[in-house]
CSV table of C-alpha atoms in Angstrom, one decimal:
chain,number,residue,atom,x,y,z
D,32,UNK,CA,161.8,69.7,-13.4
D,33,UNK,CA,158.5,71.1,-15.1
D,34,UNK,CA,158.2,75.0,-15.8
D,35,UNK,CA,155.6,75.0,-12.4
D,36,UNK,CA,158.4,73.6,-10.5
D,37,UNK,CA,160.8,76.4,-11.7
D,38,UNK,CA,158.4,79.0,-10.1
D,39,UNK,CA,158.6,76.8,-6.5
D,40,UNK,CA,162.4,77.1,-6.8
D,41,UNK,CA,164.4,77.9,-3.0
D,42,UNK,CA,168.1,78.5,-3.2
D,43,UNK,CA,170.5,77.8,-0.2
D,44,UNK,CA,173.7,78.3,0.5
D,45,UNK,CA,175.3,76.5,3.4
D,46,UNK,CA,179.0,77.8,4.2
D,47,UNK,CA,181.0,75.1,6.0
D,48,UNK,CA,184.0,75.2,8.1
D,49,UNK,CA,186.2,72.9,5.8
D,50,UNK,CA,188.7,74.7,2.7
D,51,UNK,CA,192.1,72.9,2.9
D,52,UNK,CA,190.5,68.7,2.6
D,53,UNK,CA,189.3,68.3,-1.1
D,54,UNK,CA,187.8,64.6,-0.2
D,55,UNK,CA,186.3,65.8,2.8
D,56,UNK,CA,184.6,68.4,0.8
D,57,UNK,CA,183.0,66.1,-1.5
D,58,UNK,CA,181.8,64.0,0.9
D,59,UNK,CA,180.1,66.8,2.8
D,60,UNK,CA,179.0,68.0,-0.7
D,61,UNK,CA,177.6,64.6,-1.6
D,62,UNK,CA,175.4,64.8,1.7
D,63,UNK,CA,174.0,68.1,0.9
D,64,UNK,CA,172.4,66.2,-2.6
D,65,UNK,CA,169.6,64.9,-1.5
D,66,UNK,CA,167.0,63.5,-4.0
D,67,UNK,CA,165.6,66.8,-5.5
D,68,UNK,CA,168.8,69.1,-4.5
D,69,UNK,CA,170.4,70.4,-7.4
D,70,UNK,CA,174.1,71.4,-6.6
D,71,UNK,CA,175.3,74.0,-8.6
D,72,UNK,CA,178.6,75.0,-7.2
D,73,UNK,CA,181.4,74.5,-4.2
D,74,UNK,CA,184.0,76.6,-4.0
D,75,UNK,CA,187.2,76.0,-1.1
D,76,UNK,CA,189.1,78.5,0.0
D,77,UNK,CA,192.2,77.2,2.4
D,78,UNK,CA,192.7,80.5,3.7
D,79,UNK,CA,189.4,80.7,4.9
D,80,UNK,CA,189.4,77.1,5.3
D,81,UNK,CA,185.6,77.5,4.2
D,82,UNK,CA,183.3,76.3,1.4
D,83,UNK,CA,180.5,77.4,0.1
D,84,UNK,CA,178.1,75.3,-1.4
D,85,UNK,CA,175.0,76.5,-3.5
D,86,UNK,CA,172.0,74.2,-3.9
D,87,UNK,CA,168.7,74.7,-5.7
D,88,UNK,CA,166.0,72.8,-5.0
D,89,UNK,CA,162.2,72.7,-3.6
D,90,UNK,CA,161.8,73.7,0.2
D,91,UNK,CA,161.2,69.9,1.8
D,92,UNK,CA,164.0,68.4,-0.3
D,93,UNK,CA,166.4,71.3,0.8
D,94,UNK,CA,165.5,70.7,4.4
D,95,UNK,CA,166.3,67.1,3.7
D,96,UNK,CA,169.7,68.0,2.6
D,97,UNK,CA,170.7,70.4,4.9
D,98,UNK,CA,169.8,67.6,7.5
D,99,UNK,CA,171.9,65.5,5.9
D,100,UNK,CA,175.3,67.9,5.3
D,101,UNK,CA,174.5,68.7,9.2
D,102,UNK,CA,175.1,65.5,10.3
D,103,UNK,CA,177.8,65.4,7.4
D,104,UNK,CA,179.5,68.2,8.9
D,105,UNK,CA,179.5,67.0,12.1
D,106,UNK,CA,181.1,64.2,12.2
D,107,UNK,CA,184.1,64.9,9.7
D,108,UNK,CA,185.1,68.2,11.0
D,109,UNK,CA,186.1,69.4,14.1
D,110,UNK,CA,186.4,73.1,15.2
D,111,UNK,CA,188.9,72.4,18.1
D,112,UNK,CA,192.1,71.8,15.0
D,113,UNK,CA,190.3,74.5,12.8
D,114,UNK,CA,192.2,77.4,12.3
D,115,UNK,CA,191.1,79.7,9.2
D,116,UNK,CA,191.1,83.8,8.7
D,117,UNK,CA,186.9,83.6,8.1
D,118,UNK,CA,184.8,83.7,11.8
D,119,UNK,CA,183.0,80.6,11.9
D,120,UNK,CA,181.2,79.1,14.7
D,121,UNK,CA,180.2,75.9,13.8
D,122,UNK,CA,181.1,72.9,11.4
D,123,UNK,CA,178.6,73.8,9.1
D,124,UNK,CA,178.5,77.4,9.9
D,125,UNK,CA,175.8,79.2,8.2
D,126,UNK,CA,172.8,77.7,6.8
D,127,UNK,CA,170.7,80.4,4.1
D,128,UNK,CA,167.7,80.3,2.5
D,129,UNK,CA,166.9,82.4,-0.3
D,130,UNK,CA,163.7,83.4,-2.4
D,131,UNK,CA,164.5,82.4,-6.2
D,132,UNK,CA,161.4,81.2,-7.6
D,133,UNK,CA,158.5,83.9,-8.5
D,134,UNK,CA,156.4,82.1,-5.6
D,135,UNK,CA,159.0,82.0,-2.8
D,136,UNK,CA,159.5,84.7,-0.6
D,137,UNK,CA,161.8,85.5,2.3
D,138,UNK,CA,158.4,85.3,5.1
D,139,UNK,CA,155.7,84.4,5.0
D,140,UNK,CA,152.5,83.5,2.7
D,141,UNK,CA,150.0,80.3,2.4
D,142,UNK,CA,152.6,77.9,2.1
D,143,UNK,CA,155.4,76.7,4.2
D,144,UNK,CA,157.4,75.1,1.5
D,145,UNK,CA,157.8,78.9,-0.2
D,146,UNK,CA,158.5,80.7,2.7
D,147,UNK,CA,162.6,80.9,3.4
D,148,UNK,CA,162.4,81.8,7.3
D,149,UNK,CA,159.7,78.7,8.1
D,150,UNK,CA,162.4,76.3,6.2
D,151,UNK,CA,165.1,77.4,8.4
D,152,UNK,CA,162.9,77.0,11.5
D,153,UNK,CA,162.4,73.3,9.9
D,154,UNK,CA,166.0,72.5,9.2
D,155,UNK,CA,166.8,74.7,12.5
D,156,UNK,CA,164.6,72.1,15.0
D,157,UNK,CA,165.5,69.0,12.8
D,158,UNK,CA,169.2,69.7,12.8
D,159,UNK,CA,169.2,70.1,16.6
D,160,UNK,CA,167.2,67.3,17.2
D,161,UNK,CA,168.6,64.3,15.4
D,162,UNK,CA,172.4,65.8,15.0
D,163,UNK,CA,173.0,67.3,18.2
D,164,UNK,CA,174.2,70.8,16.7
D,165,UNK,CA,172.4,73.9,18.3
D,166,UNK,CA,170.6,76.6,16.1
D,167,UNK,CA,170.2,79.8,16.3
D,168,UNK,CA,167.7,81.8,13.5
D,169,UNK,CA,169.0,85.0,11.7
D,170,UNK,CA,167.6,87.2,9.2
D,171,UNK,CA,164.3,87.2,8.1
D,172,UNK,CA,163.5,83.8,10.6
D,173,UNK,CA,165.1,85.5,13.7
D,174,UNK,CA,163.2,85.0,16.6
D,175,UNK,CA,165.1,87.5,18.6
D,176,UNK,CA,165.6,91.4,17.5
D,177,UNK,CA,169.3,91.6,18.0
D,178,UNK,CA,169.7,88.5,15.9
D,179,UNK,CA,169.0,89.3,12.3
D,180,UNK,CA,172.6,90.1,11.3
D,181,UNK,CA,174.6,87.5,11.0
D,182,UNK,CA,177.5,88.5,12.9
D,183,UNK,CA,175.2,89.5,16.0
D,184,UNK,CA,174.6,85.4,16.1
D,185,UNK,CA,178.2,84.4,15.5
D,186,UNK,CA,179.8,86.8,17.6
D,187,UNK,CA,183.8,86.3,18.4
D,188,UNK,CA,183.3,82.3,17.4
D,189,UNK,CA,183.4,79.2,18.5
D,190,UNK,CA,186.0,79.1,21.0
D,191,UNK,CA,184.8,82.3,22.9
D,192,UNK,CA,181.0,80.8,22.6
D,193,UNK,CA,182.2,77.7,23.9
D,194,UNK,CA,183.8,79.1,27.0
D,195,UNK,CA,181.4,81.7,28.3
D,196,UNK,CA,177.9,80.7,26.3
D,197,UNK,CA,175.9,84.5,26.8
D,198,UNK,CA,173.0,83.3,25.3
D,199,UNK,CA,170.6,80.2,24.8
D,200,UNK,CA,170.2,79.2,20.7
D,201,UNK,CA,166.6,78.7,19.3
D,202,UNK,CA,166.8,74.8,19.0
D,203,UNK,CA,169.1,72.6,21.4
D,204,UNK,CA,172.1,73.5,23.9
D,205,UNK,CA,172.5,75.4,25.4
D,206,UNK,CA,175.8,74.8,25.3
D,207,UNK,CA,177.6,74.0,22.2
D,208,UNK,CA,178.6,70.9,20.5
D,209,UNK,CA,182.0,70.0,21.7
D,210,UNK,CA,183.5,69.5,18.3
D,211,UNK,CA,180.6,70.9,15.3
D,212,UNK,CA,179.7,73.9,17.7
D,213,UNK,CA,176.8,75.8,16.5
D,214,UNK,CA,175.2,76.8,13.2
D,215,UNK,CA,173.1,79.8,12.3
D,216,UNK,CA,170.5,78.8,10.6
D,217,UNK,CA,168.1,81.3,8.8
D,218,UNK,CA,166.3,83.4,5.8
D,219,UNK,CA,168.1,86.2,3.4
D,220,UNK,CA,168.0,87.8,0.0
D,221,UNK,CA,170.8,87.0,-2.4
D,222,UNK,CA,174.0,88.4,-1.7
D,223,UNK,CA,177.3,88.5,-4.1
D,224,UNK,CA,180.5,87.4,-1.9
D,225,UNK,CA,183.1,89.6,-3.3
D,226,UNK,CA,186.5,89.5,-2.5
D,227,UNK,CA,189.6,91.5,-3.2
D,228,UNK,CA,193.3,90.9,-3.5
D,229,UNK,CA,195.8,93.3,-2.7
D,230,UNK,CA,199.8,93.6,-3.7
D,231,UNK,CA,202.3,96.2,-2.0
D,232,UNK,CA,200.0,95.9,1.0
D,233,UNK,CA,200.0,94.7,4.3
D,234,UNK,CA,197.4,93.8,6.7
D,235,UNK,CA,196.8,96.9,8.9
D,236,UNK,CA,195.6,99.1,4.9
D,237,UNK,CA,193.9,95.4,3.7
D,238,UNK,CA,191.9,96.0,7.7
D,239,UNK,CA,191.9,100.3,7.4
D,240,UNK,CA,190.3,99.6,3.6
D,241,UNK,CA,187.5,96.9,4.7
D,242,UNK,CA,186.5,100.2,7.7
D,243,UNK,CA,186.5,102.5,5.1
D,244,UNK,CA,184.3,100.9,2.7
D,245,UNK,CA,181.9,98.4,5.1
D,246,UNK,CA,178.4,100.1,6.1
D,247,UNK,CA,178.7,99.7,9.3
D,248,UNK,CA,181.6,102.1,9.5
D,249,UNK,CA,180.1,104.8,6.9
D,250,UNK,CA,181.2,103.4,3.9
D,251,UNK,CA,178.9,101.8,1.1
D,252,UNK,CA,175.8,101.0,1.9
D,253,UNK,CA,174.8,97.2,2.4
D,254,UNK,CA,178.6,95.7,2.6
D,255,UNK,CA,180.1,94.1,5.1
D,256,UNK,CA,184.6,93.8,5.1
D,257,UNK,CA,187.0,92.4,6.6
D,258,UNK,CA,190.8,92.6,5.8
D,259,UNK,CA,192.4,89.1,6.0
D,260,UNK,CA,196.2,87.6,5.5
D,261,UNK,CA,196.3,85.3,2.5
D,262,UNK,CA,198.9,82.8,3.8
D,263,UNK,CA,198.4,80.2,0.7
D,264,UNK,CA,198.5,82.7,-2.1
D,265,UNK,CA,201.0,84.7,-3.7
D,266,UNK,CA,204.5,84.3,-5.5
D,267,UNK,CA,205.6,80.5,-4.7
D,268,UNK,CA,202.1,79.6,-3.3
D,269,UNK,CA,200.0,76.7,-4.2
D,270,UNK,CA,198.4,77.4,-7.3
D,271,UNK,CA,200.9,79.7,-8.4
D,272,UNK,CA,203.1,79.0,-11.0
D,273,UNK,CA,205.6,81.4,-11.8
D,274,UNK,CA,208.2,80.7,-9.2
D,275,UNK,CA,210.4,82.8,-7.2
D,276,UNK,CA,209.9,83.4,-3.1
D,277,UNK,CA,206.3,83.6,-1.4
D,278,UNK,CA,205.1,86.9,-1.7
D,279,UNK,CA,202.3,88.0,1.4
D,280,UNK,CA,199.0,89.2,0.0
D,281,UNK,CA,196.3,90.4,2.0
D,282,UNK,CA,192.4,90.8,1.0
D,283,UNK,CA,189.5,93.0,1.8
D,284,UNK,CA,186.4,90.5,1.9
D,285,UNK,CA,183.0,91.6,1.4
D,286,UNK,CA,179.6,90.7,1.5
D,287,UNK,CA,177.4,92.9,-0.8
D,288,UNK,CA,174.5,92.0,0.9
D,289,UNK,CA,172.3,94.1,-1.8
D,290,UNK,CA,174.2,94.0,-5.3
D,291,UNK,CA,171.5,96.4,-6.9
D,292,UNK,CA,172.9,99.2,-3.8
D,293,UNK,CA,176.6,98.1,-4.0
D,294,UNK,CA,177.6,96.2,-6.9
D,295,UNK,CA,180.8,94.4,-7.3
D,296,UNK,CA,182.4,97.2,-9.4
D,297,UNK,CA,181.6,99.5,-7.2
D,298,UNK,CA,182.9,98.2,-4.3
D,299,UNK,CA,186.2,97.3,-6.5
D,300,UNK,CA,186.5,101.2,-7.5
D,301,UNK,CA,186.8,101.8,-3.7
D,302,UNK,CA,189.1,99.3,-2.7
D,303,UNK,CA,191.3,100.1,-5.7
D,304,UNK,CA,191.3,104.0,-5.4
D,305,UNK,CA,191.8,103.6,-1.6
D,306,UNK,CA,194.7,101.4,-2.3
D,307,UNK,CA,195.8,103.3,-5.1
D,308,UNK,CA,196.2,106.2,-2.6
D,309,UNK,CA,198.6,103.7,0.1
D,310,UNK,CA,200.9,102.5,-2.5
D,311,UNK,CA,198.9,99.4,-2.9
D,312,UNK,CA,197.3,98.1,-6.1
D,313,UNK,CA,195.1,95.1,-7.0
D,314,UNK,CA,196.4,92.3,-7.6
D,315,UNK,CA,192.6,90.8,-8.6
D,316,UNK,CA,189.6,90.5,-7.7
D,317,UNK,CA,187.1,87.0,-7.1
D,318,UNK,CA,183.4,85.6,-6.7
D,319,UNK,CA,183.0,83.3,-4.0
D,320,UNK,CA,180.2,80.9,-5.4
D,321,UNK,CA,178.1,82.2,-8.0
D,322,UNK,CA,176.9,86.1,-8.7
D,323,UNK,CA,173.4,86.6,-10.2
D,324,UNK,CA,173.7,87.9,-13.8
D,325,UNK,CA,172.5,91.3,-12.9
D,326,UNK,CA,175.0,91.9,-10.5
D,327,UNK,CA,177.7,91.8,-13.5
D,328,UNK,CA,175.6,93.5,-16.4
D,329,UNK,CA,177.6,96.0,-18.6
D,330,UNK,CA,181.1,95.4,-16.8
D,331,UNK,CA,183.7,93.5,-18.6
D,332,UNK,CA,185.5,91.2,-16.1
D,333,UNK,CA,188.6,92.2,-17.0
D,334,UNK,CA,188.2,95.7,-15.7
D,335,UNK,CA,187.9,93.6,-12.2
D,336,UNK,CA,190.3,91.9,-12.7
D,337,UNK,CA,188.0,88.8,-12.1
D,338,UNK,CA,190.3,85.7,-11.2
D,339,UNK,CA,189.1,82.6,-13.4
D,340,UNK,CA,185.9,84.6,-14.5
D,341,UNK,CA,183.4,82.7,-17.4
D,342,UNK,CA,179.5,82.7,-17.4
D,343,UNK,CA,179.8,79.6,-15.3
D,344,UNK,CA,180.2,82.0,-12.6
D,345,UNK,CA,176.8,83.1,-13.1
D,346,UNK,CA,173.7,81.5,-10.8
D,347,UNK,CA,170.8,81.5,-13.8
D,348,UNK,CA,173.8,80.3,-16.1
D,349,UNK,CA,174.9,77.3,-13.5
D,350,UNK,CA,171.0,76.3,-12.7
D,351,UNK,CA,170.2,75.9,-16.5
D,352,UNK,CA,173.0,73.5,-17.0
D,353,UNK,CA,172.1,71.5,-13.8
D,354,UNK,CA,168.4,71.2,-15.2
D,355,UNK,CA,169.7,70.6,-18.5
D,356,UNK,CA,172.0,67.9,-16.8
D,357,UNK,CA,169.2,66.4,-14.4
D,358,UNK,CA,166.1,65.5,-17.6
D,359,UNK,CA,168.8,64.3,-19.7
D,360,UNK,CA,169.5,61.7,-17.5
D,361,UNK,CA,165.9,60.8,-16.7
């Protein structure tokens, strides 16, 4: 890709409602390449039972791919045996584009192909069309004022949205798809999923903590939280190999949907002091996908307690290797 193309660059991240079947995340994974889509990262969680996928790529070859992990999605997953602790609503659940190159923007501008709400409107109509799967817009691309946060669109999920449908999606339906659901479909800045572990700790502090520090709530600005049970972790769990008899975790899951207002060790400090003050303590803290390299200057990972952390975990880091990887092989 020449130095022009680098300035054209869109990133999306489409989360999809699949964490527990390794294959069948590669095959959706595989979909999502399409000629010109640079994958830089997938990471599973089972708990969730979600995976987050990051792609990089010009706008019409991202809209090609997201087409294709739509139809992907659709036809290897089904919501009706889905169980996870992450709200979802459809197969392939959430469907972001982001500005990254230094001619894309979140709306509007000249040209279509740089402008993050007018690709989701394009993958939005083409997804309903030839898949089946209705679309709603969010963000920057929503069409309706009570629709630019996410969780507006998603509301309780697929099963309540299935049985009393309270409102019509941008592109197809109206009702859902019986099995893929719906998928919000829209335009956003980057965000840093952040997510930490708790020890000593039971749900109800892991659910008090995420009201204490989410915006919504009065906390810190630009963060959304959830506390969630960790059913596949701890002592005994897969993964985990020191032995001895499960041990319950719990985690507070964030969004920090502006990293320069909230950044991850920020957000740690609160979680830790407010467990701190419960008995609780961190147990560690993770990156789901890949963090922008500002988001982590002048912080040592360890003082996060950062599971698994290397500069792999880093988006510029992970998109020079996959361009490195891509004209080496031209």
């Amino acid at each position: 890709m020449t130095e022009p193309g680098l300035t054209r660059l869109v990133e999306c991240v489409p989360n999809v409602s699949e964490g527990r079947r390794p294959e069948v995340v590669e095959e959706i994974v595989a979909a999502f390449a399409a000629p010109g889509v640079l994958v830089l990262d997938h990471s599973s969680d089972p708990d969730h039972h979600r995976t987050v996928i990051t792609l990089m790529g010009q706008g019409p070859a991202l809209v090609e791919g997201a087409v294709a992990g739509a139809r992907a999605c659709a036809r290897l997953i089904d919501l009706n045996h889905h169980r996870g602790v992450h709200p979802r609503m459809g197969a392939l659940d959430v469907l972001p584009f982001i500005p990254f190159g230094a001619e894309t923007r979140l709306r509007g501008g000249d040209d279509p192909d740089l402008d993050c709400a007018d690709l989701a409107e394009r993958a939005g109509r083409r997804i309903a069309a030839e898949v089946g799967v209705p679309v709603y817009l969010y963000g920057a691309a929503a069409r309706h004022p009570g629709w630019t946060a996410l969780p507006a669109v998603r509301g309780r999920g697929f099963e309540t949205l299935r049985a009393a449908p309270d409102r019509v999606p941008d592109f197809g339906g109206p009702g859902l798809h019986p099995t893929a659901g719906a998928t919000a479909a829209g335009a956003r800045e980057v965000l840093v999923a952040y997510n930490v572990e708790l020890a000593d700790a039971d749900l109800a502090l892991a659910r008090r903590i995420a009201s204490a520090v989410r915006e919504r709530d009065g906390g810190l600005p630009a963060v959304r939280a959830m506390g969630v049970p960790l059913k596949h972790r701890g002592r005994g769990g897969p993964g985990d190999r020191r032995g001895g008899p499960p041990e319950d975790r719990v985690q507070v899951s964030m969004n920090l949907l502006d990293w320069r207002a909230t950044p991850p060790a920020a957000a740690y400090a609160a979680v830790a002091a407010l467990a701190g003050e419960n008995g609780a303590r961190v147990e560690a803290s993770e990156i789901v996908g890949l963090a922008p390299a500002g988001a982590l200057d002048g912080v040592d990972p360890a003082d996060l307690r950062l599971r698994g952390f290397s500069r792999d975990m880093l988006l510029e880091t992970r998109l020079l290797q996959a361009l490195t990887t891509s004209e080496e092989t031209r």
